[in-house]
PDB file of N, CA and C in Angstrom:
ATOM      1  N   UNK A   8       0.680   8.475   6.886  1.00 80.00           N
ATOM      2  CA  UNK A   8       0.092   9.180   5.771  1.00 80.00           C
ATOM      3  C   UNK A   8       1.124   9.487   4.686  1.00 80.00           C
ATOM      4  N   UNK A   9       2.240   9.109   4.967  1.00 87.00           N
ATOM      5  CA  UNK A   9       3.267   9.457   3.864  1.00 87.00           C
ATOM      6  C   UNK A   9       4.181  10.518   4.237  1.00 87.00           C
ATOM      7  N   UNK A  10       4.028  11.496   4.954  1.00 89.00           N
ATOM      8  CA  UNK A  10       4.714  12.276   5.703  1.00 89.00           C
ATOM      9  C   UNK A  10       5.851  11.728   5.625  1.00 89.00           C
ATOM     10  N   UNK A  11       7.006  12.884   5.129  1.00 92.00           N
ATOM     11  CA  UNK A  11       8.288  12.604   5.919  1.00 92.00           C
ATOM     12  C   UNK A  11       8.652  12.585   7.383  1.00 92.00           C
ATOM     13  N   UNK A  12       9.572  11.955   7.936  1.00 95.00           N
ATOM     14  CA  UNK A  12       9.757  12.592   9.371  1.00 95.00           C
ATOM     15  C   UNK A  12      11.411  12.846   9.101  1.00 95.00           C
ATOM     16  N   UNK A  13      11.094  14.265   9.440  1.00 96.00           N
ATOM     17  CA  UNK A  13      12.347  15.183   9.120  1.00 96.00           C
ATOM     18  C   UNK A  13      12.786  15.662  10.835  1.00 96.00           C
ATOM     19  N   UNK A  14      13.889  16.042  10.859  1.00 97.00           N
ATOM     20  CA  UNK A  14      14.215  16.455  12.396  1.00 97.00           C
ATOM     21  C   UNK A  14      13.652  17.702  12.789  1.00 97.00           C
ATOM     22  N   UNK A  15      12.807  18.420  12.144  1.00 96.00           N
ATOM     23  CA  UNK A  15      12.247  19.410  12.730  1.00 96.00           C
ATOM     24  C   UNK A  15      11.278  18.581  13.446  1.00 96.00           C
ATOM     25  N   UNK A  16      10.693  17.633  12.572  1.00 96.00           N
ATOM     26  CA  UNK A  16       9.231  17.044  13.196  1.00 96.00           C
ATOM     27  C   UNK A  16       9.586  16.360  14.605  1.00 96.00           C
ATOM     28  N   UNK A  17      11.172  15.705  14.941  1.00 96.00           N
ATOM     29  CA  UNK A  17      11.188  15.122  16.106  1.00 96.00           C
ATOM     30  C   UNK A  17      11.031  16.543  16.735  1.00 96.00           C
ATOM     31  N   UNK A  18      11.787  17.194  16.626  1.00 96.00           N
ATOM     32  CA  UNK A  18      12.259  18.680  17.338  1.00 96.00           C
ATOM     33  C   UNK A  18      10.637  19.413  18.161  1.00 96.00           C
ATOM     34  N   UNK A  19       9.693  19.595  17.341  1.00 94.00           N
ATOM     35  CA  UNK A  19       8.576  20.216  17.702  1.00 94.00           C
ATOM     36  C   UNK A  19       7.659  18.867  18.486  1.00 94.00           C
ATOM     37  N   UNK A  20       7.982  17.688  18.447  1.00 94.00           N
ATOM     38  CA  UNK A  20       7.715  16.628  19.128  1.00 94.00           C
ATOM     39  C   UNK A  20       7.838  16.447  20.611  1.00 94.00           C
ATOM     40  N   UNK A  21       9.067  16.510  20.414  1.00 94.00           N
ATOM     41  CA  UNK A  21       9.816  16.174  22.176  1.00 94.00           C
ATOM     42  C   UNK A  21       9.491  18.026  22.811  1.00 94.00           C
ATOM     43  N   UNK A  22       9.533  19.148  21.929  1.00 94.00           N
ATOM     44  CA  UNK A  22       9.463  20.444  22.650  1.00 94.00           C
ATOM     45  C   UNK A  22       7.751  20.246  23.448  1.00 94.00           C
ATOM     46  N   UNK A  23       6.474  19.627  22.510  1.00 92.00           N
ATOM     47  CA  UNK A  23       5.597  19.826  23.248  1.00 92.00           C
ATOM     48  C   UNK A  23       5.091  18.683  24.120  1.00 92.00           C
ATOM     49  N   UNK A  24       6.330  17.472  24.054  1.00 92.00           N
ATOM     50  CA  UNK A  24       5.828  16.511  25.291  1.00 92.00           C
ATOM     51  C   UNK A  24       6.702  17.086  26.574  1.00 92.00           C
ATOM     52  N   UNK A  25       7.865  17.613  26.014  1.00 92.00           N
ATOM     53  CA  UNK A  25       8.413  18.214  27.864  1.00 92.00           C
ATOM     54  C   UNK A  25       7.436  19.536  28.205  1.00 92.00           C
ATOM     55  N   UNK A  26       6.971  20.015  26.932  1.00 92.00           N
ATOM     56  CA  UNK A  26       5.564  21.664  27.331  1.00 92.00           C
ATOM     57  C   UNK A  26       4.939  20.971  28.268  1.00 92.00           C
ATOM     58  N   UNK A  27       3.861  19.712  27.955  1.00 88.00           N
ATOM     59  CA  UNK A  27       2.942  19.278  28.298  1.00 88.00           C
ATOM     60  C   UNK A  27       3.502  18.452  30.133  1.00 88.00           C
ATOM     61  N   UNK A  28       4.603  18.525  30.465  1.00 88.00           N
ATOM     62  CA  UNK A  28       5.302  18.050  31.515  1.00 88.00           C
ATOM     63  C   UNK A  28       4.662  16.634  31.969  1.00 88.00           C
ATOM     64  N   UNK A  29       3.745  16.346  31.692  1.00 87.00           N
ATOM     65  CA  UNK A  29       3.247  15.261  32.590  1.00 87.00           C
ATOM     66  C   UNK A  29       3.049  13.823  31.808  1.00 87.00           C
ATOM     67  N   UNK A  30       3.113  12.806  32.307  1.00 87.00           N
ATOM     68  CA  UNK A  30       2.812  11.172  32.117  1.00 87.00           C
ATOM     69  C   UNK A  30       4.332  11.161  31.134  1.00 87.00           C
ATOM     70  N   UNK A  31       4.597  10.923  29.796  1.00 88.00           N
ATOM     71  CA  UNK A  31       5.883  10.334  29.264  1.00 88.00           C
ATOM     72  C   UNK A  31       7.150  11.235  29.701  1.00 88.00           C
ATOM     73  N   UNK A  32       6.470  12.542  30.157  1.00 90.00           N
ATOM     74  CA  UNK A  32       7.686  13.635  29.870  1.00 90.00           C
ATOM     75  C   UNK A  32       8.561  13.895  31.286  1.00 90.00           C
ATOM     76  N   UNK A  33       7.716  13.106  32.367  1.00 90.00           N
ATOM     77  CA  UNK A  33       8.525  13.020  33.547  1.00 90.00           C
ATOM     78  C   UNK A  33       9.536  11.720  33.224  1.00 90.00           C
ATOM     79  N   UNK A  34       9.939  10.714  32.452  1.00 91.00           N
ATOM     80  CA  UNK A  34      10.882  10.453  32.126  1.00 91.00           C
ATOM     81  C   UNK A  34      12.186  10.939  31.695  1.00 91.00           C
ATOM     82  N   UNK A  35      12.265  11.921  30.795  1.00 91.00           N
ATOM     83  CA  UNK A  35      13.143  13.061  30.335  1.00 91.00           C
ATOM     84  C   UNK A  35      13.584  13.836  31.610  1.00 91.00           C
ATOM     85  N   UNK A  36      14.641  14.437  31.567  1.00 90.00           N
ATOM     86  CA  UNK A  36      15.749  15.123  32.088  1.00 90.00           C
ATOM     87  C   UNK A  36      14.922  17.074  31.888  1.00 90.00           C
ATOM     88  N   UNK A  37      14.214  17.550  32.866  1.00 87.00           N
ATOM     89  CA  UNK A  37      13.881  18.558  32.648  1.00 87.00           C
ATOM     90  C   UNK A  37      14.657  19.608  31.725  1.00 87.00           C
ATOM     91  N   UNK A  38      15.778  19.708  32.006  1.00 90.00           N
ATOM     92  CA  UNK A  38      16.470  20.474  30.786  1.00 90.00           C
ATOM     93  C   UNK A  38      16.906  19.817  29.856  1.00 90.00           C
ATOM     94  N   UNK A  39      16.307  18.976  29.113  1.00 94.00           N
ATOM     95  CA  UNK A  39      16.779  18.177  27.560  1.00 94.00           C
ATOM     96  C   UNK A  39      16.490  19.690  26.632  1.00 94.00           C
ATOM     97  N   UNK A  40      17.656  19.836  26.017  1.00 96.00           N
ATOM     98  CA  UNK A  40      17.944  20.656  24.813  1.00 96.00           C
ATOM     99  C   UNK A  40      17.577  19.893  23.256  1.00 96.00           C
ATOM    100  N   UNK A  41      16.638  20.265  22.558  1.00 97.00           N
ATOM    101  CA  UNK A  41      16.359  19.777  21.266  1.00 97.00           C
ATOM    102  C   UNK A  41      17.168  20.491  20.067  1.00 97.00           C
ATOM    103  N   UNK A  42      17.920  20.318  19.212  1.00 98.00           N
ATOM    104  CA  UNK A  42      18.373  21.102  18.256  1.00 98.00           C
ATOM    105  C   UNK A  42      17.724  20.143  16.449  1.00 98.00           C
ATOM    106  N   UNK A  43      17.515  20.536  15.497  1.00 98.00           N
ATOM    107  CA  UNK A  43      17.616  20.338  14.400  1.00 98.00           C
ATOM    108  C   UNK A  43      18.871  21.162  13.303  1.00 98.00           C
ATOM    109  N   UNK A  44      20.055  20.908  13.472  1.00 98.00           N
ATOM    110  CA  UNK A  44      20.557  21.751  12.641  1.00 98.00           C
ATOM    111  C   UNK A  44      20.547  21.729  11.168  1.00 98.00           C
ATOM    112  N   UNK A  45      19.992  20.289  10.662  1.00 98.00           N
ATOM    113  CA  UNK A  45      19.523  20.017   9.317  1.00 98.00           C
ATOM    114  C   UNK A  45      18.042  19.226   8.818  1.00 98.00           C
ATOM    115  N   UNK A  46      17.853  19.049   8.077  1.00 96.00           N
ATOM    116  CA  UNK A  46      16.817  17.772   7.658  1.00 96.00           C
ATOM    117  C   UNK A  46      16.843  16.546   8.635  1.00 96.00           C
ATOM    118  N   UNK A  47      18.137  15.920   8.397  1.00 97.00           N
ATOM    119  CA  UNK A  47      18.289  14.802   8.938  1.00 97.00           C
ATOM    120  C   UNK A  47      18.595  14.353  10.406  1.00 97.00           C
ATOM    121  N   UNK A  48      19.315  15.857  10.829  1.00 98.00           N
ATOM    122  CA  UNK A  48      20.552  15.810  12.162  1.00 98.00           C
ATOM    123  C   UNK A  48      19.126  16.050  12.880  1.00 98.00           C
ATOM    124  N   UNK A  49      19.103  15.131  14.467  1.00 98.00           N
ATOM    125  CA  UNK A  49      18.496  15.817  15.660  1.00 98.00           C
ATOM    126  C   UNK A  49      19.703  15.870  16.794  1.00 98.00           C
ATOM    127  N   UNK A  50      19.785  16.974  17.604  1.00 98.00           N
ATOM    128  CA  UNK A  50      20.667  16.639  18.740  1.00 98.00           C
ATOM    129  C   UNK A  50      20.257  16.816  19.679  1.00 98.00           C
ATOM    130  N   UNK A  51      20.119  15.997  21.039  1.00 97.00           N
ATOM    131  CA  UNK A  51      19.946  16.123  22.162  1.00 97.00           C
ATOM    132  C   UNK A  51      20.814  16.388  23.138  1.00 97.00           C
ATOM    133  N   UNK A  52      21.010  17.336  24.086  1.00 97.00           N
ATOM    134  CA  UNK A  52      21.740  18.073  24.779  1.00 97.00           C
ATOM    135  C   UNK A  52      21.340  17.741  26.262  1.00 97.00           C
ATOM    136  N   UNK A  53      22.313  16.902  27.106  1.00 96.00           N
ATOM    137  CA  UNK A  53      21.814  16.769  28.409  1.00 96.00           C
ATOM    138  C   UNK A  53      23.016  17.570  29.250  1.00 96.00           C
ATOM    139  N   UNK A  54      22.379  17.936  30.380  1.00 95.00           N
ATOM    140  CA  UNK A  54      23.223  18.968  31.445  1.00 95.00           C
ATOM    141  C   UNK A  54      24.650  17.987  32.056  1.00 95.00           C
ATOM    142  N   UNK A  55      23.775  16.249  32.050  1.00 95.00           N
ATOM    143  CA  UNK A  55      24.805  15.640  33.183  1.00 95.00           C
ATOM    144  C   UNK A  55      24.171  14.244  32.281  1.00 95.00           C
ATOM    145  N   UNK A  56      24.985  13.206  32.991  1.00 94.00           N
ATOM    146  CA  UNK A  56      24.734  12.093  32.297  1.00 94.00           C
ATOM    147  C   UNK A  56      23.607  11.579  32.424  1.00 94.00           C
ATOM    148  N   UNK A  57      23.013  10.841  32.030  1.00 93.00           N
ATOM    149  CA  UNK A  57      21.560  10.552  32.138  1.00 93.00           C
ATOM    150  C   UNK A  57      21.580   8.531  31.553  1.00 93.00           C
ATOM    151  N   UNK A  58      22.084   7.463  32.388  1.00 94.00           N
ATOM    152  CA  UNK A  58      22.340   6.508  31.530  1.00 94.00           C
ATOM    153  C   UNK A  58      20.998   5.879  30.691  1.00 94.00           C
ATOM    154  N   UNK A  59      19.943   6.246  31.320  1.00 93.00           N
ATOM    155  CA  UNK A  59      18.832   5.256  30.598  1.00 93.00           C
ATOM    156  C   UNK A  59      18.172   6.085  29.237  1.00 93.00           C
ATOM    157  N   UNK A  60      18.983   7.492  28.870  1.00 94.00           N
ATOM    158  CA  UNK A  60      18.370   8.094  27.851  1.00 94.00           C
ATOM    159  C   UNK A  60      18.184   7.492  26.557  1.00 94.00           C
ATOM    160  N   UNK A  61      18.743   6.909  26.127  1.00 93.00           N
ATOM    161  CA  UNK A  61      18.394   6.022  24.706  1.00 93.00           C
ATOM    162  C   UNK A  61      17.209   4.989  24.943  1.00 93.00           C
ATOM    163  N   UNK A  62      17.306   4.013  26.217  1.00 93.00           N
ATOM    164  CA  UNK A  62      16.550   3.632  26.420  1.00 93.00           C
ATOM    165  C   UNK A  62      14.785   4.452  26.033  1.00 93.00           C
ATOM    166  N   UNK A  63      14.586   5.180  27.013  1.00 92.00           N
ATOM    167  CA  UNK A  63      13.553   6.424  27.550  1.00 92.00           C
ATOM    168  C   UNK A  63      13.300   6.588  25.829  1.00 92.00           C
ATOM    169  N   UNK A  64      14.267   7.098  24.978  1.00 93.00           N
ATOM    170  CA  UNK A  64      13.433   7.349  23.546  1.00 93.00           C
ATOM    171  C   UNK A  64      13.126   6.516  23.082  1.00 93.00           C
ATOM    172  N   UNK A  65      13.225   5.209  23.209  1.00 93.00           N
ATOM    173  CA  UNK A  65      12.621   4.216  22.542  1.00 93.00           C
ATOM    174  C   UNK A  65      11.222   3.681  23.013  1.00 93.00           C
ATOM    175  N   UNK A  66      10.903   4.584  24.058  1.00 89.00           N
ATOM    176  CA  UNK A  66       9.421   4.052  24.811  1.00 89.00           C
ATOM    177  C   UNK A  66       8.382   4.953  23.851  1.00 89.00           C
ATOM    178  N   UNK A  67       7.016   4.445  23.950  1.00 87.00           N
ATOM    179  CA  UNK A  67       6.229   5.269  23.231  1.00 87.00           C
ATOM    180  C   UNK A  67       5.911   6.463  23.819  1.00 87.00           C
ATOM    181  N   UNK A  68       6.419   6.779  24.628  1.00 86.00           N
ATOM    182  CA  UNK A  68       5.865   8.530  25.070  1.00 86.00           C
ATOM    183  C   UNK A  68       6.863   9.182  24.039  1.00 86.00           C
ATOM    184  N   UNK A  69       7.696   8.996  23.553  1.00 91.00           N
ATOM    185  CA  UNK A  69       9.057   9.504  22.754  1.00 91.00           C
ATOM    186  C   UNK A  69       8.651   9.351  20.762  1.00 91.00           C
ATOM    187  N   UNK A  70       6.979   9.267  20.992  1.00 91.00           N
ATOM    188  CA  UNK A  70       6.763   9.141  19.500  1.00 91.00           C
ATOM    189  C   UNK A  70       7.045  10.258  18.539  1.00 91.00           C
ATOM    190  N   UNK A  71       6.957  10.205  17.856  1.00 94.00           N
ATOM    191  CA  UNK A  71       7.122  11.454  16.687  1.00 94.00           C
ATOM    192  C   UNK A  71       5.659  11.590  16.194  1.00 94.00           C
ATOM    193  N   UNK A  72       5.106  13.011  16.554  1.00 91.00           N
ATOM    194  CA  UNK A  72       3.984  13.794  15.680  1.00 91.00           C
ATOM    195  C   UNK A  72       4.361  14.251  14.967  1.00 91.00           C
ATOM    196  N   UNK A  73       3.346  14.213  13.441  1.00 93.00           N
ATOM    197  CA  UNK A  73       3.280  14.708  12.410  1.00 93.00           C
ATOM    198  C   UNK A  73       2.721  16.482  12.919  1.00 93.00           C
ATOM    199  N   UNK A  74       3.841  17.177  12.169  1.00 91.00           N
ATOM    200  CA  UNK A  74       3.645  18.673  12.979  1.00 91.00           C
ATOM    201  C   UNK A  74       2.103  19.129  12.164  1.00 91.00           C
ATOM    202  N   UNK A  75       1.928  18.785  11.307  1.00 90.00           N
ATOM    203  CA  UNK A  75       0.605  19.176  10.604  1.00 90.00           C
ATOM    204  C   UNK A  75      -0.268  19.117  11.779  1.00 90.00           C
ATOM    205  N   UNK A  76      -0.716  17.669  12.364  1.00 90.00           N
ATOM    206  CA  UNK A  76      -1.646  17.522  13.492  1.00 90.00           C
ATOM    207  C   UNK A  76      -1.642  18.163  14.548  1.00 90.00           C
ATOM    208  N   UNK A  77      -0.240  18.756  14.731  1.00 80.00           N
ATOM    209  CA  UNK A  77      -0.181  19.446  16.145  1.00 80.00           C
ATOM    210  C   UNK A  77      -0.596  20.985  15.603  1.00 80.00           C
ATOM    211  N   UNK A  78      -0.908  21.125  14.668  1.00 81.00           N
ATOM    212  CA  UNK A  78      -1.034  22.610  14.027  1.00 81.00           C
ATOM    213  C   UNK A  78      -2.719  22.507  14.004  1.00 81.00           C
ATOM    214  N   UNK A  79      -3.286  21.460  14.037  1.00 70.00           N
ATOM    215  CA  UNK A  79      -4.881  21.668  13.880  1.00 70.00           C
ATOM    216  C   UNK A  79      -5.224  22.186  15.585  1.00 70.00           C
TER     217      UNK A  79
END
């Protein structure tokens, strides 16, 4: 729709697919830390190494919602 995707929007993304715990989000590392410290920056914070994590975001459970939709 034209939407930017800004790092808040990943940020409130990945917070309600690990909320929702089940089908993409049992991939993820139960304690994945989300940060946005700017527009652009996202950081992900893992406890211990995790090698297939880049992988894992590139699958479609790891999509980005438009936060508008998650607000209806």
């Amino acid at each position: 729709d034209g939407t930017p995707v800004t790092a808040e929007a990943v940020k409130l993304s990945f917070e309600r697919l690990l909320k929702i715990g089940q089908g993409p989000a049992e991939a993820f590392p139960k304690d994945l830390k989300i940060d946005a410290p700017d527009e652009h920056t996202v950081k992900f914070t893992l406890s211990q190494p995790f090698a297939p994590f880049l992988y894992t975001l590139a699958n479609d459970g790891a999509s980005i919602i438009n936060p508008a939709v998650l607000k209806e």
